Coordinates of C-alpha atoms and ligand atoms in Angstrom, one line a residue:
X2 CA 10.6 22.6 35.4
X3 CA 6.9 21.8 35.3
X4 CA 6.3 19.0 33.5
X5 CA 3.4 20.2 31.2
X6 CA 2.5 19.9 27.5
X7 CA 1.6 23.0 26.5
X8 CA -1.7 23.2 23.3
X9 CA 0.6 23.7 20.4
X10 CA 3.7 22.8 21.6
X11 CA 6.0 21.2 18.8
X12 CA 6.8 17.9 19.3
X13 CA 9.0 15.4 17.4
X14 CA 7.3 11.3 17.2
X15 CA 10.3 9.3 17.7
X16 CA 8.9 6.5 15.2
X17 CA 9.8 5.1 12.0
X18 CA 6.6 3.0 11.7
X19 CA 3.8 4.4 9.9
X20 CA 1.2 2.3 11.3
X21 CA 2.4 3.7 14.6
X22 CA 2.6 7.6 13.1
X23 CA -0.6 7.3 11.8
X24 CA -2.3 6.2 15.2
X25 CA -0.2 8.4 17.4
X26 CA -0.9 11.3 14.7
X27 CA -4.7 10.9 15.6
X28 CA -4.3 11.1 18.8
X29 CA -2.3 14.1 19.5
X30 CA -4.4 15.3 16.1
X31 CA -5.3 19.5 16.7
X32 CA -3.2 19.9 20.3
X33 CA 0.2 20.1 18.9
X34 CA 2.7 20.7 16.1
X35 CA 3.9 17.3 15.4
X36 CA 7.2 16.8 12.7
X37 CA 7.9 12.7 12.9
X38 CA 11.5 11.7 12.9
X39 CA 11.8 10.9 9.3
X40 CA 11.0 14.0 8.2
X41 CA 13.9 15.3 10.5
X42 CA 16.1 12.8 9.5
X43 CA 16.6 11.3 12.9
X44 CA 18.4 7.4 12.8
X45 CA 16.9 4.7 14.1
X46 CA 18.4 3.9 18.4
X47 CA 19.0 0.3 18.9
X48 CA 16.2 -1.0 21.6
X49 CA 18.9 -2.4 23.9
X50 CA 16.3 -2.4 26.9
X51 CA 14.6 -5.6 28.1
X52 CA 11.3 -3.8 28.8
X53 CA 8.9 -1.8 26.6
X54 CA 9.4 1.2 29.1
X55 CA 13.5 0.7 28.9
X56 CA 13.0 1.0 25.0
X57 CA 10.5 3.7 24.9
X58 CA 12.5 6.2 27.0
X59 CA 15.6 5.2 24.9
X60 CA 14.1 6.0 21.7
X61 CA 12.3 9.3 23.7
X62 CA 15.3 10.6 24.9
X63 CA 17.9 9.7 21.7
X64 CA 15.4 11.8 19.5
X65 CA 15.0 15.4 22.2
X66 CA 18.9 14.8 22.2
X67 CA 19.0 14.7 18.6
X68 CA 16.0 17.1 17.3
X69 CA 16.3 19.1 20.6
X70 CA 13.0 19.6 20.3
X71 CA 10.4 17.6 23.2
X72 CA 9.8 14.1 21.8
X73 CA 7.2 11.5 22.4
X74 CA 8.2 7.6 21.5
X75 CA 6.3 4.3 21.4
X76 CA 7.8 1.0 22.5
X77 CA 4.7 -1.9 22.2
X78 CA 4.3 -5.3 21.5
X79 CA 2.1 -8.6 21.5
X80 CA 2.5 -10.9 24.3
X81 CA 1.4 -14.4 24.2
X82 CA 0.4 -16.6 27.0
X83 CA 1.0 -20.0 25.7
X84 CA 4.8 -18.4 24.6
X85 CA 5.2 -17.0 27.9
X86 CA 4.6 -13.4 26.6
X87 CA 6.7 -14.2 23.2
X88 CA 7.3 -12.3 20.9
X89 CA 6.8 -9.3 23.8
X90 CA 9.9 -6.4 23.1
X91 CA 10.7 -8.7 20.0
X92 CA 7.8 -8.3 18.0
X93 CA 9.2 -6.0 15.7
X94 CA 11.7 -8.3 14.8
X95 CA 9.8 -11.5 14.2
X96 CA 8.8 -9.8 11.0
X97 CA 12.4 -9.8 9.7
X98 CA 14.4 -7.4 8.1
X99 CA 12.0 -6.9 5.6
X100 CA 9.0 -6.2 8.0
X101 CA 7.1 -8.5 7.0
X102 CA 4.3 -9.5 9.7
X103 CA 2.2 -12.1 7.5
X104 CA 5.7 -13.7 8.0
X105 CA 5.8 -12.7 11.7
X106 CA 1.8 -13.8 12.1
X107 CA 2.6 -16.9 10.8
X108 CA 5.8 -17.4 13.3
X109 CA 3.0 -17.3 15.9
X110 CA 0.9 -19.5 14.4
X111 CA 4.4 -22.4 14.3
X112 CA 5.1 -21.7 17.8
X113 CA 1.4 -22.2 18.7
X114 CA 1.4 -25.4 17.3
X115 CA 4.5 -26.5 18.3
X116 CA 4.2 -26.0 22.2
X117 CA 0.5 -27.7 21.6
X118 CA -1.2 -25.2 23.3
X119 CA -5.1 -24.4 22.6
X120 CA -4.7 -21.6 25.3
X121 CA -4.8 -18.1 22.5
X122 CA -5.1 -15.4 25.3
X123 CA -2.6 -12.6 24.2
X124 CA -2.2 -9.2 25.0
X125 CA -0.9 -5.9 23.4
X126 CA 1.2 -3.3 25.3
X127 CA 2.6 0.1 24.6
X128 CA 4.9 2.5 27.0
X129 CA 4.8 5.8 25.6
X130 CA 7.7 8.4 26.7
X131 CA 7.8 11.4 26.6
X132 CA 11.2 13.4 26.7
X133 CA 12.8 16.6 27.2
X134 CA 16.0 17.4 25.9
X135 CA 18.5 17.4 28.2
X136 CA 16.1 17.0 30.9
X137 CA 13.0 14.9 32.7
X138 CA 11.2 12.4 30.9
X139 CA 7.6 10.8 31.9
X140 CA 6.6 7.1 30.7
X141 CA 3.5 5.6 31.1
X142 CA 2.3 2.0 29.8
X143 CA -1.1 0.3 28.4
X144 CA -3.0 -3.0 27.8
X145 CA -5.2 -4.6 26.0
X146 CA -5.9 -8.1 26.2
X147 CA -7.5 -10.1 23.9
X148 CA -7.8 -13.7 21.7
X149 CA -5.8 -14.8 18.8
X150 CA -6.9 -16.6 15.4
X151 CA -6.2 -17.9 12.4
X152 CA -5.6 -17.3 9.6
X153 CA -5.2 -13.5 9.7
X154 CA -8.3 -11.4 9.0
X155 CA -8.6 -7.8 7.9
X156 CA -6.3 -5.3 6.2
X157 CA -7.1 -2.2 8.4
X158 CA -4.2 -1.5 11.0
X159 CA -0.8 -2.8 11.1
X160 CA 1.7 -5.6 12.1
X161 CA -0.5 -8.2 14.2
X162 CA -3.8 -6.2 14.0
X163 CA -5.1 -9.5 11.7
X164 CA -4.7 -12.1 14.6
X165 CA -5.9 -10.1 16.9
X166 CA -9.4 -9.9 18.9
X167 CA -9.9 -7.5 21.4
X168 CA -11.8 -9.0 24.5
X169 CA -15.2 -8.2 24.5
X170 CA -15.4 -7.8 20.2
X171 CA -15.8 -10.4 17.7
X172 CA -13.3 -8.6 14.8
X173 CA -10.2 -8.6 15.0
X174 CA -8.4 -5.3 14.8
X175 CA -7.7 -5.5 11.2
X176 CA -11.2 -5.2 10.8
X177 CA -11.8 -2.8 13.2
X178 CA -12.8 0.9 11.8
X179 CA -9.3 3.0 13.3
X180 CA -11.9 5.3 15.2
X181 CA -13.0 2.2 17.2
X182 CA -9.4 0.8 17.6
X183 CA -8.6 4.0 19.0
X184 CA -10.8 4.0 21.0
X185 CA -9.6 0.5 23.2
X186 CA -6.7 -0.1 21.8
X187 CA -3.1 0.0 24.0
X188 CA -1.9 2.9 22.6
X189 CA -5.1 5.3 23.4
X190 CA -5.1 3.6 26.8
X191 CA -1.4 4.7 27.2
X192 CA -1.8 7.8 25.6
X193 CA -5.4 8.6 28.2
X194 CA -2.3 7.8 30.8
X195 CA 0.0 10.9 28.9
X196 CA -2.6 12.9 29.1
X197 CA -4.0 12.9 32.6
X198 CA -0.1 13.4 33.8
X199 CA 0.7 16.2 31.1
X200 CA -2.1 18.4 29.7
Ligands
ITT453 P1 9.7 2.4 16.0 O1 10.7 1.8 17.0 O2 10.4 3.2 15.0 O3 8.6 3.1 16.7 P2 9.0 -0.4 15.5 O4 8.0 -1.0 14.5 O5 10.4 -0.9 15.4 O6 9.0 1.2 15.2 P3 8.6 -1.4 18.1 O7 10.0 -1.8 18.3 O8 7.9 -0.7 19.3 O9 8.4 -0.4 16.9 O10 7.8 -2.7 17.6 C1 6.4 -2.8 17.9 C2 5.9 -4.0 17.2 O11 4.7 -4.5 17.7 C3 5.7 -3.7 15.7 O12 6.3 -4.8 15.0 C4 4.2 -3.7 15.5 O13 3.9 -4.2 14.3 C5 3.7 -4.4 16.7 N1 2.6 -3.6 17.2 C6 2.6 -2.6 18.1 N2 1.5 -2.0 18.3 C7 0.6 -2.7 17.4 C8 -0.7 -2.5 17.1 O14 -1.5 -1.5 17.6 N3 -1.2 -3.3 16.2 C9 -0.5 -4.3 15.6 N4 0.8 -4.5 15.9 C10 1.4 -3.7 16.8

């Protein structure tokens, strides 16, 4: 099978963040039919991996299985130095059943100041898989590093886009217009990845 995304090919986003469906909606925006997996109903895979490529392919391939349709996930996260890459795979659940990332933002702010650290280089990565059903998948993974600060600034983005400064800027993320996030950020380097191997 070649392993090809053909323009207009229907394809389920294994995600049930918006923040996430928005950005990965803008990116694949006019190339192909995209249904997200709330619209299909599809449940929620428990990220058992230790890895953000372990968890992306788990969630790609539980949602081709399920939709039987080709499906693309997104595993990503903050990494922080002075935690030793904390919160990482976990970021999602710092914020608590609830979701709630001023909560989460504020957890690394504790930590910070617990480990008495002044270092605030951090990181964000996403692996995005891509999965057919009942066959191949491809993953591919990217970074962007940056500074942190506080308290939180902006209310563009999502989860940790307000502590957030991408090296080389001076705004953090949740200031940043979503063109010029998407136009650094992990996910479109990921996604540049994608599409080099598959279009
Ligand atoms: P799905 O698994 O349904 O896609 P999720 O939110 O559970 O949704 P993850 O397990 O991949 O997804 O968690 C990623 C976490 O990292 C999530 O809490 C985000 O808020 C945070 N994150 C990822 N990319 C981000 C970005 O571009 N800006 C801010 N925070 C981001």
């Amino acid at each position: 099978m070649a392993l090809k995304l053909e323009p207009g090919a229907k394809l389920v986003a294994a995600t049930h963040n918006p923040g996430k469906a928005r950005e990965l909606a803008a990116l694949l925006e006019g190339r192909f039919e995209v249904v997200t997996a709330g619209a299909l109903g599809l449940g929620e895979p428990e990220e058992t991996e230790s890895t953000f490529v372990g968890n992306a392919l788990l969630k790609a391939r539980a949602a081709a299985e399920a939709s039987g349709l080709i499906a693309l996930a997104d595993d990503s996260g903050l990494s922080v130095r002075a935690l030793g890459g904390a919160p990482g795979i976990y970021s999602a659940r710092w914020a608590g059943p609830d979701k709630d990332f001023a909560l989460a933002m504020s957890k690394v702010e504790k930590r910070l100041e617990e480990v008495e650290e002044d270092d605030r280089h951090a990181w964000f990565t996403c692996a995005l898989a891509v999965a057919w059903p009942g066959g191949p998948a491809v993953v591919v993974e990217g970074i962007v590093k940056g500074e942190l600060t506080f308290p939180p600034r902006g209310g563009l983005g999502f989860g940790y886009d307000p502590i957030f400064i991408p090296e080389g800027h001076e705004i953090t993320f949740g200031e940043m217009d979503p063109a010029a996030k998407d136009a650094i950020s992990h996910r479109a380097r990921a996604f540049e990845m994608l599409r080099a191997t598959l279009f």
